[in-house]
Short mmCIF file of C-alpha atoms in Angstrom, two decimals:
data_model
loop_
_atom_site.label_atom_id
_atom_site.label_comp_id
_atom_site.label_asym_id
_atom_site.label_seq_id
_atom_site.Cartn_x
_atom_site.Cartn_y
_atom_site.Cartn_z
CA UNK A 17 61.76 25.84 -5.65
CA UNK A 18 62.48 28.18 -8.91
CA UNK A 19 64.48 31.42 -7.98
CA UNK A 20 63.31 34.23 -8.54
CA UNK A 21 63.89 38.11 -7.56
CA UNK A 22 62.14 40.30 -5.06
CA UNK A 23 61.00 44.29 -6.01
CA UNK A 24 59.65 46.39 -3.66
CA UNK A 25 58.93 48.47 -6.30
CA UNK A 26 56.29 51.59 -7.44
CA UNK A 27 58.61 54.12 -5.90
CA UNK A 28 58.45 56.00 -8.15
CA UNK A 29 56.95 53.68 -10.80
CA UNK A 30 58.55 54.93 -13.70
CA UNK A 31 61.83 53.58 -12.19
CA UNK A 32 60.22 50.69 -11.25
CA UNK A 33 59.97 49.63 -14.67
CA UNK A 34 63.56 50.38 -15.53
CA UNK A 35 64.65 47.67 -12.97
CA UNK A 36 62.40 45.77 -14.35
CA UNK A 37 63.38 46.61 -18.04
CA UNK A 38 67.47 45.50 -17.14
CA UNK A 39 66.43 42.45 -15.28
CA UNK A 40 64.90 41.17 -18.24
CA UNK A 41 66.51 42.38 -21.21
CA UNK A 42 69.73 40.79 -19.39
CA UNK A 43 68.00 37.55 -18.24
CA UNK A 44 67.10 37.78 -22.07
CA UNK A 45 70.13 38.18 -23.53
CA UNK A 46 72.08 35.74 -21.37
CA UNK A 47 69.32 32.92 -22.00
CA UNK A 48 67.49 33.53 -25.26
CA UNK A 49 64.87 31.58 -26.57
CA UNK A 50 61.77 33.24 -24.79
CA UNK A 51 63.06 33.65 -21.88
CA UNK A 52 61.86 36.56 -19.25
CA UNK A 53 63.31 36.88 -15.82
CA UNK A 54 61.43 35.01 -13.13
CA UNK A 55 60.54 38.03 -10.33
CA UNK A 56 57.67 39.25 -8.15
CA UNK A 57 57.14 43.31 -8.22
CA UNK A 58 55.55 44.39 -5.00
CA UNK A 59 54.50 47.50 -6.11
CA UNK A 60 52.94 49.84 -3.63
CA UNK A 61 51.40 52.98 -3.10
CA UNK A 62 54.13 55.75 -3.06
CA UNK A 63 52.63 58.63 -1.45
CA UNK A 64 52.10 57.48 1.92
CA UNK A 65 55.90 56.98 2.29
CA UNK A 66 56.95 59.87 -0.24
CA UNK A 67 54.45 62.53 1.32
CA UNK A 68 56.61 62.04 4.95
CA UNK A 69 60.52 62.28 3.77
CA UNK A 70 59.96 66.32 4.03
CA UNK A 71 59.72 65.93 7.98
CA UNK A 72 61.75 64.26 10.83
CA UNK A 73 58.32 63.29 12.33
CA UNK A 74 57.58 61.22 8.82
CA UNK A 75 60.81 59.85 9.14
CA UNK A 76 60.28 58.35 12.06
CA UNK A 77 57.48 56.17 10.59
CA UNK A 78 58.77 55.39 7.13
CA UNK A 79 60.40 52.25 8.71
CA UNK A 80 57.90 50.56 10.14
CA UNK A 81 55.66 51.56 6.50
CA UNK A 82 58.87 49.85 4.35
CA UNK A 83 58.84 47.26 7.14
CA UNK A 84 55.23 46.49 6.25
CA UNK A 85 55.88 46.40 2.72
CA UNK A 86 58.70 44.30 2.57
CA UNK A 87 56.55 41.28 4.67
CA UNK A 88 54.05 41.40 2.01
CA UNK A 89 56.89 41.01 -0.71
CA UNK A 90 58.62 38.00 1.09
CA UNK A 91 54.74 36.64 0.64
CA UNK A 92 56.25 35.90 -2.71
CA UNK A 93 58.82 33.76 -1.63
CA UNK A 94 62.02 35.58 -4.01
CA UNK A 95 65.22 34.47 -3.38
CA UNK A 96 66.72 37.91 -2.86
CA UNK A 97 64.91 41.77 -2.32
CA UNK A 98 65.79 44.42 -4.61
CA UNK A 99 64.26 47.98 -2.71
CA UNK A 100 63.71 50.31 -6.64
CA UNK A 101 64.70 53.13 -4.72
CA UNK A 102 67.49 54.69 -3.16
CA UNK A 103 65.98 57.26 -0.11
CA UNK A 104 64.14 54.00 1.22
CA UNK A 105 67.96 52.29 2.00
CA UNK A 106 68.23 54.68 4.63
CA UNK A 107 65.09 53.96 6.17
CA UNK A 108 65.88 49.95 5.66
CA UNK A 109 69.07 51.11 7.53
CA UNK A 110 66.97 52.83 10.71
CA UNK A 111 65.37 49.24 11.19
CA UNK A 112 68.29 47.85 12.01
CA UNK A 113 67.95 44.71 14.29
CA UNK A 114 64.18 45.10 14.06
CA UNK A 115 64.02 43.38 10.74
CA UNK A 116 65.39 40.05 10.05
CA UNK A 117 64.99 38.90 6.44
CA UNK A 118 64.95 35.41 4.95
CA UNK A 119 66.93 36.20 2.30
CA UNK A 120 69.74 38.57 1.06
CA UNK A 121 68.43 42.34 0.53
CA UNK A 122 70.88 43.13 -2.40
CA UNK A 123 71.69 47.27 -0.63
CA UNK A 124 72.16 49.69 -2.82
CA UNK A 125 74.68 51.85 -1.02
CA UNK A 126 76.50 48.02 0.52
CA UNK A 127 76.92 47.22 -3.65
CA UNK A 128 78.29 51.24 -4.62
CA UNK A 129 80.82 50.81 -1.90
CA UNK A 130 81.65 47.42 -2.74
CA UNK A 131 82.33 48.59 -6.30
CA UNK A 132 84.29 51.75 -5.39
CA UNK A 133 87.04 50.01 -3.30
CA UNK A 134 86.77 47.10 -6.10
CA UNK A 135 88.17 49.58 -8.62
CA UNK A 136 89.88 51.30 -6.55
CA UNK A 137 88.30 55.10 -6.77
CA UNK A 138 89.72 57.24 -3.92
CA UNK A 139 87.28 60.65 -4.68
CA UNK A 140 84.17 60.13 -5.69
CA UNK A 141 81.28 62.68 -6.58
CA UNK A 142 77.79 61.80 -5.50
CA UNK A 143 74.70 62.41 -7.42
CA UNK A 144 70.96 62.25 -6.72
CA UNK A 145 68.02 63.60 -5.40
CA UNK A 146 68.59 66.29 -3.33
CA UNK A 147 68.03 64.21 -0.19
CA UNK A 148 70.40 61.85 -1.40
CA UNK A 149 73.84 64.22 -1.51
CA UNK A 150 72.60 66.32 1.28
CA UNK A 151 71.69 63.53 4.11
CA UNK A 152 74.75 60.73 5.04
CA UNK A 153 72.82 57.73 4.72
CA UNK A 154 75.03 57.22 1.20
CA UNK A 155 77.94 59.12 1.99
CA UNK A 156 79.22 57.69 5.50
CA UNK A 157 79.07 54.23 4.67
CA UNK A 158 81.44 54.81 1.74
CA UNK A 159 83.64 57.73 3.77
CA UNK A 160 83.90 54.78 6.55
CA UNK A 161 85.84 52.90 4.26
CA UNK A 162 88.01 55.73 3.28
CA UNK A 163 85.99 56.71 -0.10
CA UNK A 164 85.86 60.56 -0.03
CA UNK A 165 82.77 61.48 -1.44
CA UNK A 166 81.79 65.37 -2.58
CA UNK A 167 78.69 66.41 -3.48
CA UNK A 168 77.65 68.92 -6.13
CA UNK A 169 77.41 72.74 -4.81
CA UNK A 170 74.09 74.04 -3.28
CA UNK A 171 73.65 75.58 -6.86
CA UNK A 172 74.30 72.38 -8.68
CA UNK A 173 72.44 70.33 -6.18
CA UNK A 174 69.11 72.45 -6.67
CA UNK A 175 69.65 72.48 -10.69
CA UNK A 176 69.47 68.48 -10.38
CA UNK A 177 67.01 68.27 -7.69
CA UNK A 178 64.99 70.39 -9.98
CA UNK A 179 66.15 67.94 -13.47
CA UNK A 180 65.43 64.78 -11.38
CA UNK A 181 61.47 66.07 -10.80
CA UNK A 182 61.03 66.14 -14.15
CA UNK A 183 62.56 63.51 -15.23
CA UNK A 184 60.44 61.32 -12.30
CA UNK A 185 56.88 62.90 -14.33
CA UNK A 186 58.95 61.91 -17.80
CA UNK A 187 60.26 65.12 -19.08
CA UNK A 188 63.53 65.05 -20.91
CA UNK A 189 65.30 68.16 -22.64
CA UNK A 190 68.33 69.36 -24.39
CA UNK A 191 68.84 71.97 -21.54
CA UNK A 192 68.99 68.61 -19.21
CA UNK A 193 71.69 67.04 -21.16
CA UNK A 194 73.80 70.52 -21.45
CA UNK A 195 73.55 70.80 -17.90
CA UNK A 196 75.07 67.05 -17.06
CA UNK A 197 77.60 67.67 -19.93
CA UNK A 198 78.95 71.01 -18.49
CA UNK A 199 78.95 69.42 -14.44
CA UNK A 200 80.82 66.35 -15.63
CA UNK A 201 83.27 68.38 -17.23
CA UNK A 202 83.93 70.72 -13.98
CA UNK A 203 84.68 67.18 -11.81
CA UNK A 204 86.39 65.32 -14.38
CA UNK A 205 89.35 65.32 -11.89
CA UNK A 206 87.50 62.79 -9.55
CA UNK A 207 87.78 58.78 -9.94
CA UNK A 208 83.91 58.39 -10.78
CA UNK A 209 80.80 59.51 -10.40
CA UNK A 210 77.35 57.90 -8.15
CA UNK A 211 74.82 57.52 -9.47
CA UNK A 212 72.51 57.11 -6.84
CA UNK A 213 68.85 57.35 -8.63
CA UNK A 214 66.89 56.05 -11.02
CA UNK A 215 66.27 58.63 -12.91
CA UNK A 216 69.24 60.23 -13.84
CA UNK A 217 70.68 57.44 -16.13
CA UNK A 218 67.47 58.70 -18.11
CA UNK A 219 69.94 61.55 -19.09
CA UNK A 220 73.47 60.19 -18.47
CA UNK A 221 73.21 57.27 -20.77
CA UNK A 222 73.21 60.20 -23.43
CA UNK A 223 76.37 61.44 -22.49
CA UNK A 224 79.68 60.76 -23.33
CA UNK A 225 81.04 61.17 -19.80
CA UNK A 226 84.78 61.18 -18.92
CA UNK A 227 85.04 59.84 -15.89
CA UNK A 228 83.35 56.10 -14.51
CA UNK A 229 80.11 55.75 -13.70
CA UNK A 230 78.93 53.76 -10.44
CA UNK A 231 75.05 52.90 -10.92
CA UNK A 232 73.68 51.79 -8.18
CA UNK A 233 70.05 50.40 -9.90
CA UNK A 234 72.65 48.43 -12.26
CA UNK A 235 74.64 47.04 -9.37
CA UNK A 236 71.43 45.87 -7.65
CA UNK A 237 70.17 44.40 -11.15
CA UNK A 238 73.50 42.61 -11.87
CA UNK A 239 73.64 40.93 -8.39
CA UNK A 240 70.22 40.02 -8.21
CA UNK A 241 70.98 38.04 -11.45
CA UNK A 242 73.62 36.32 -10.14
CA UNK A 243 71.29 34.13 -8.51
CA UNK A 244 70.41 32.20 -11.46
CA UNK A 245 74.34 31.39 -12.16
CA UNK A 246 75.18 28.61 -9.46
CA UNK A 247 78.02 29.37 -9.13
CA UNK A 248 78.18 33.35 -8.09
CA UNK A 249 75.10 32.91 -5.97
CA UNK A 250 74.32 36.31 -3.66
CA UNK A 251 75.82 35.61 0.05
CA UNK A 252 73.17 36.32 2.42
CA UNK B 16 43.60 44.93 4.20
CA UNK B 17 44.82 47.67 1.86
CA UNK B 18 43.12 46.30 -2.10
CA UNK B 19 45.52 45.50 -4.64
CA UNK B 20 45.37 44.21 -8.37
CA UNK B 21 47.77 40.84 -8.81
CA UNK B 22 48.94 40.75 -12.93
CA UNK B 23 50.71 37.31 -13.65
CA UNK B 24 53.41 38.78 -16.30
CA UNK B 25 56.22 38.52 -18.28
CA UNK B 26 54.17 36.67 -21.03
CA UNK B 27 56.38 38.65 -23.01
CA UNK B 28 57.83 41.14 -20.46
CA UNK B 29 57.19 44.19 -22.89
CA UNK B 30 53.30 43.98 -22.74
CA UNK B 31 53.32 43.87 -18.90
CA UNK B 32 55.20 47.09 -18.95
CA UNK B 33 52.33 48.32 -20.69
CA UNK B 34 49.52 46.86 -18.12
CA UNK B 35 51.98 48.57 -15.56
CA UNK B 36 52.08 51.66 -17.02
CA UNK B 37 48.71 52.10 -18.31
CA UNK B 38 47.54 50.78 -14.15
CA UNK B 39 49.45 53.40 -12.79
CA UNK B 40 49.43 56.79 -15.02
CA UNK B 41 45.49 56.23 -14.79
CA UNK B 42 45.43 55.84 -11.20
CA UNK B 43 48.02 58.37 -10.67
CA UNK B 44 45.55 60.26 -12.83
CA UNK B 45 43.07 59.55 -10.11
CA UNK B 46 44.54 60.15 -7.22
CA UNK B 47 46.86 62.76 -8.03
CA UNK B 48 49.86 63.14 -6.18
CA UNK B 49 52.76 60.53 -5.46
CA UNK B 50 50.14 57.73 -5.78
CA UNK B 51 51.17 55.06 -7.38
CA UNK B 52 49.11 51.73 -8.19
CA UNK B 53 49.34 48.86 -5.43
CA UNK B 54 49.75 46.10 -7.37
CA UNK B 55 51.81 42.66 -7.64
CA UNK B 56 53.35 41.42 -10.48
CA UNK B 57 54.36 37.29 -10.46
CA UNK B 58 56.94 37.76 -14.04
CA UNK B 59 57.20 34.26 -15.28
CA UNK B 60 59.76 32.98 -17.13
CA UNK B 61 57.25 32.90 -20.38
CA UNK B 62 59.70 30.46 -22.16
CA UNK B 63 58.55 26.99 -20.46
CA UNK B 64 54.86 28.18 -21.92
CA UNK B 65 55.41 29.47 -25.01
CA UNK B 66 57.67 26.67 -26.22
CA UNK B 67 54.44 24.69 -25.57
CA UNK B 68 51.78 26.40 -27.49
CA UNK B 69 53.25 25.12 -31.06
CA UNK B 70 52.02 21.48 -30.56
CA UNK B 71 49.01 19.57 -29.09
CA UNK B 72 50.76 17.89 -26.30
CA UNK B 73 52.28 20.86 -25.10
CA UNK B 74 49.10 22.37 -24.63
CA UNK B 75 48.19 19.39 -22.79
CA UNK B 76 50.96 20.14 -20.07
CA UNK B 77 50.20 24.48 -20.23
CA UNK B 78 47.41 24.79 -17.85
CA UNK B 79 48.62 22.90 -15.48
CA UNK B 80 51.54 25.36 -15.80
CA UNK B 81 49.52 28.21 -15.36
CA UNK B 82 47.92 26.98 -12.31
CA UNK B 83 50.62 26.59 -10.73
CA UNK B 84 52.28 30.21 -11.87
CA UNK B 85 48.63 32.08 -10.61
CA UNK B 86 49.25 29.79 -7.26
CA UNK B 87 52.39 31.54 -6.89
CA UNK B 88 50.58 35.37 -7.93
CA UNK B 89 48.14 34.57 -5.14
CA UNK B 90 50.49 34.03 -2.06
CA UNK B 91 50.42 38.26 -2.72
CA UNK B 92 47.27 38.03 -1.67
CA UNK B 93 45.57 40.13 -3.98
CA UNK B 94 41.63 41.67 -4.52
CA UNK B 95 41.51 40.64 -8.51
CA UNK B 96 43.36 38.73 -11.24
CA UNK B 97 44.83 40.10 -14.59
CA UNK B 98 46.63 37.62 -17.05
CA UNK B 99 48.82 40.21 -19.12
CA UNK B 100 48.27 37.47 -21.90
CA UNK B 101 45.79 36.69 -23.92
CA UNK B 102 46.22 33.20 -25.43
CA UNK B 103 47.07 32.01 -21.61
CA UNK B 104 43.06 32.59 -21.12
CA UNK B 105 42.50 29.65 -23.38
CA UNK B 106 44.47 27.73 -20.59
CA UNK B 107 42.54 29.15 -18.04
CA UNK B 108 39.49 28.26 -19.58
CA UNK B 109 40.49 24.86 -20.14
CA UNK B 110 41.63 24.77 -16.39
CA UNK B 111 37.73 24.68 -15.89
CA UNK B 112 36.82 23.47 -12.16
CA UNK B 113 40.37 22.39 -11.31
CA UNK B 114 41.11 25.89 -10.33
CA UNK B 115 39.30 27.32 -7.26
CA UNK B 116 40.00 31.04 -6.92
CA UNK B 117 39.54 33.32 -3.66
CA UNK B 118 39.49 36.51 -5.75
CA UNK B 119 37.83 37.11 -9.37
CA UNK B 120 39.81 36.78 -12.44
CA UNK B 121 39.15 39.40 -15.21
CA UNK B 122 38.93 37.34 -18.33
CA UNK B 123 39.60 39.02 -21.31
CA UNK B 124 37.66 37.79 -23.42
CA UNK B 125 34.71 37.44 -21.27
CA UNK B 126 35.70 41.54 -20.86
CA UNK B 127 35.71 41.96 -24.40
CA UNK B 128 32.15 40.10 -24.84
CA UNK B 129 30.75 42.61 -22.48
CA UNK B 130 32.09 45.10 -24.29
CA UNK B 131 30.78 44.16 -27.55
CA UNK B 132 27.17 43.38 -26.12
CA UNK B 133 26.97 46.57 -24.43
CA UNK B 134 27.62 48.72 -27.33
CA UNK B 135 25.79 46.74 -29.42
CA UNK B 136 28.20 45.60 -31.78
CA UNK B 137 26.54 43.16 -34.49
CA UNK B 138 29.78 42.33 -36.33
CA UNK B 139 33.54 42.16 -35.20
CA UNK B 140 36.77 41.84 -36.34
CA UNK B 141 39.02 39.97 -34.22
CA UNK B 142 43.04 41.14 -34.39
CA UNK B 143 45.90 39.41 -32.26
CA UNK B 144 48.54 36.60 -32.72
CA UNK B 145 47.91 33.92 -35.62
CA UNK B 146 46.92 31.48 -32.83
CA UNK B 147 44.17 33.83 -31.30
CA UNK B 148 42.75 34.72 -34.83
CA UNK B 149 42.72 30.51 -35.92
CA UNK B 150 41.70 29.31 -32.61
CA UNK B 151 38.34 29.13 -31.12
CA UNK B 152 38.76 30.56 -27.36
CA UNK B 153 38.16 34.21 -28.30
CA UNK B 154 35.63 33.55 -30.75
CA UNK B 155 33.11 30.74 -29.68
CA UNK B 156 32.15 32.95 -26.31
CA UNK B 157 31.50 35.79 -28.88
CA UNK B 158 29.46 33.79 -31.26
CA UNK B 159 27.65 32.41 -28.91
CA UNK B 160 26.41 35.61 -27.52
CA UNK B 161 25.05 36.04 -31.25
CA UNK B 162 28.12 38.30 -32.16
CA UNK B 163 29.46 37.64 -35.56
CA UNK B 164 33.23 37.48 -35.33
CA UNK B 165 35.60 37.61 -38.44
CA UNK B 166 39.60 37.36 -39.09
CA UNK B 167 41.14 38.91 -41.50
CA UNK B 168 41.90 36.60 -44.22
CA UNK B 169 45.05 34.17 -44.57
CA UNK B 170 47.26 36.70 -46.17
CA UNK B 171 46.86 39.39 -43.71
CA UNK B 172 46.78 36.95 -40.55
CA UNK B 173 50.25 36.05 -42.16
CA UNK B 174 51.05 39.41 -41.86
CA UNK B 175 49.70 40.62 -38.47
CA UNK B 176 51.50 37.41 -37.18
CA UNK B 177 54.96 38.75 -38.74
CA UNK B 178 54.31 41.96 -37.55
CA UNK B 179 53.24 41.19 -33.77
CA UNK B 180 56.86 39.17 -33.86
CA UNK B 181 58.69 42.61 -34.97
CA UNK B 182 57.11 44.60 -32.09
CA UNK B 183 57.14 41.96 -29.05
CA UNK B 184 60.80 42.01 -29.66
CA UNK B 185 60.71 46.13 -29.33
CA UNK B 186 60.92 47.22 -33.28
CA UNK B 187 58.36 49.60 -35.01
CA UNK B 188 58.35 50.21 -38.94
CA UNK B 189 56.12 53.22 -41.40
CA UNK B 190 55.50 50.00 -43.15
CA UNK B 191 53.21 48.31 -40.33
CA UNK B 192 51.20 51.48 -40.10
CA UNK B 193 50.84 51.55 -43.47
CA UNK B 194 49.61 47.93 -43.36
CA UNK B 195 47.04 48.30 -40.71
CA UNK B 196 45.94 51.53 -42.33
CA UNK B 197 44.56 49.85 -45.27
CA UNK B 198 43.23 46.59 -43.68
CA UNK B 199 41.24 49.23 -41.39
CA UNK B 200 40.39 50.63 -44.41
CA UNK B 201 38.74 47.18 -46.11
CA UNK B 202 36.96 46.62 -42.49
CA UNK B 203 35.53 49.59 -42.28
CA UNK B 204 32.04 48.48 -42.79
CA UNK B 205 32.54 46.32 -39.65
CA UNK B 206 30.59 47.44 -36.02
CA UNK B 207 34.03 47.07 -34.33
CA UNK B 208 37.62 45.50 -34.09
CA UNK B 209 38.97 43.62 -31.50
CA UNK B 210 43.04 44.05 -30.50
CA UNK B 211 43.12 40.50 -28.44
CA UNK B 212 46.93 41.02 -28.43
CA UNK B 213 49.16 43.50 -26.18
CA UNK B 214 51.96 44.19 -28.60
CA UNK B 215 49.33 45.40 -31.76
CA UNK B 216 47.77 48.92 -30.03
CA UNK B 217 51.59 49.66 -30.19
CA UNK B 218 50.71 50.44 -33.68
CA UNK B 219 47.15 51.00 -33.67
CA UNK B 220 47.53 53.70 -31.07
CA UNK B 221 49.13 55.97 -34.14
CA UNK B 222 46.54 55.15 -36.90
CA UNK B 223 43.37 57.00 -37.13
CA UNK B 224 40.86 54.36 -37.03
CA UNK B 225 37.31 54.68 -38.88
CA UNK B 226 35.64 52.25 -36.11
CA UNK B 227 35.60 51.41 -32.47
CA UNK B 228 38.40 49.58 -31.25
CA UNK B 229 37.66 47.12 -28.17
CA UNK B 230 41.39 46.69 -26.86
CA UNK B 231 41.49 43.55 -23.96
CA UNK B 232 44.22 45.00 -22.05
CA UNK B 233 42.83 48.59 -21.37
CA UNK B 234 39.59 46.53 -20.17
CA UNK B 235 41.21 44.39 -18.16
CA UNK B 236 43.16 47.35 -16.62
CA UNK B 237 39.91 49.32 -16.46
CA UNK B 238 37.99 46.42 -14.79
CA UNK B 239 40.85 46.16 -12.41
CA UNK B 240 40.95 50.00 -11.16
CA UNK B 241 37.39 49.66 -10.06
CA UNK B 242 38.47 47.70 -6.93
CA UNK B 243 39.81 51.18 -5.36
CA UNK B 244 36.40 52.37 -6.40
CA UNK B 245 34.29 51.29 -3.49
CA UNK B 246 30.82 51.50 -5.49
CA UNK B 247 31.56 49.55 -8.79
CA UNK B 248 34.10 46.88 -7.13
CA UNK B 249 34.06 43.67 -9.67
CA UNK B 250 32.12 40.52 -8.88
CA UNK B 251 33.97 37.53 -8.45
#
């Protein structure tokens, strides 16, 4: 059977179609001709999940909901699962042994970590949504493997929760890109930054940052390609 | 089961981003909110095809190709059909009865037919790749309704054709509006043009028009939203 790639995707949708952008400019690029990455985009209906994050009562069903989801995108048959979200790893996380895929989910934190201790980076600053920096589903993993991770300060934190809704509804500014500039500057000290979103890259790629960046929708992307070189196959 | 609209895509990858996009702002439109558009994407690898389409016994082998690619989209199980393609609905329609399907298909050109009739349009011109304007699958079902469909003439086809190249591989020019600016211009006496071609509204979407434009995609997208309407679902 061809390979192909898994998305559990429309969450939001605009990021959606940045995974789906990389997968297939790089596919592209690496085989020419008119060649477009083989994948299946199961892309749902955000606000069920999205409208129960703000509660502890909504997180207790956003498992079973991504649970549900994922089923109908191994209907597909992909080779590997790519979740186009970050938040939705700790729910996938909260399943635990109550899920049991066929094939490799490609995690998004699992691949950030990976790539910190690959490189080495000892203190690492973490960027996202606001429920991202402030909850441990990305931090422990990494601070389990001795990767200290800081977080912007509550004032920092609300200025990119704040830059990260607007970017989600497709609103860019100058103000955004002074704001990244200035914050990059004030933890240039640290090994590299996380990004842990797919929407700040909307900005970041504009700046000329001085420290590494860690992408976490490019590390899923770049694994997920792998399966279509033989020999650097994902491990399930 | 929750509905869903199933796109086969990647036939280039650029206009399904555009069937994507235009499917979800106008449902998030709809339904407000975080809603985004349950929907599955099955992103071929479009080279396999489109190497094909340049000789007769390659388009022998192409719809059996695409039946097997929308055997694959259906395994999502979905409540309607888009092909984010035009030219691949001359397959389709060549397919004939070897292709039972459990959920309707909305043809594009059959979309665009109803279009025409319904407004009355008398006299057409028909815009997309060179193939689409020289072959007969958009315009026999047209004529035979008693519509009178026209191409532009060899020159300009030549030119549309160049020009659909530039954009499906992401690069817009003053000199294409310019183009279709005037050969709107010598149409104008026409009921109605038809953009059988994702990459071409790309363009067209900046030019002031001085008649109707039927576009395939937004009807096929349109078509498609009314299965989360309960009172105008399509017929199979």
């Amino acid at each position: 059977m061809k390979k192909s790639i898994g998305i559990l995707g429309g969450t939001n949708y605009l990021s959606t179609i940045l995974y789906y952008q990389y997968l297939n400019e790089n596919y592209q690029a690496r085989f020419g001709g008119s060649h477009s990455c083989p994948l299946h985009i199961h892309s749902i209906d955000y606000h069920d999940i999205k409208t129960r994050y703000s509660s502890p009562s909504g997180w207790e069903q956003i498992p079973e909901l991504l649970n549900h989801e994922i089923e109908i995108l191994l209907r597909s048959q992909p080779s590997c699962i790519i979740i186009a979200n970050n938040t939705l790893h700790k729910a996938f996380d909260l399943l635990g042994d109550k899920i049991k895929l066929p094939v490799p989910l490609l995690h998004a934190v699992t691949l950030a970590k990976q790539e910190a201790l690959a490189c080495n980076y000892k203190k690492i600053l973490l960027m996202g949504t606001r429920f991202t920096m402030e909850d441990d589903y990305f931090k422990v993993p990494l601070a389990s493997s001795g990767i200290e991770v800081m977080v912007p300060n509550q004032l920092e934190r609300d200025e990119i929760h704040a830059i990260h809704a607007e970017l989600a509804s497709g609103k860019h500014t100058n103000a955004h890109i002074e704001f990244f500039s200035e914050l990059s500057s004030r933890y240039s000290h640290l090994d590299a930054f996380i990004i842990a979103c797919t929407e700040l890259p909307l900005i970041l790629n504009h700046i000329k940052l001085e420290v590494p960046i860690i992408d976490s929708m490019k590390l899923q992307c770049e694994k997920a390609l792998q399966i279509f070189d033989y020999k650097t196959a994902p491990n399930p």
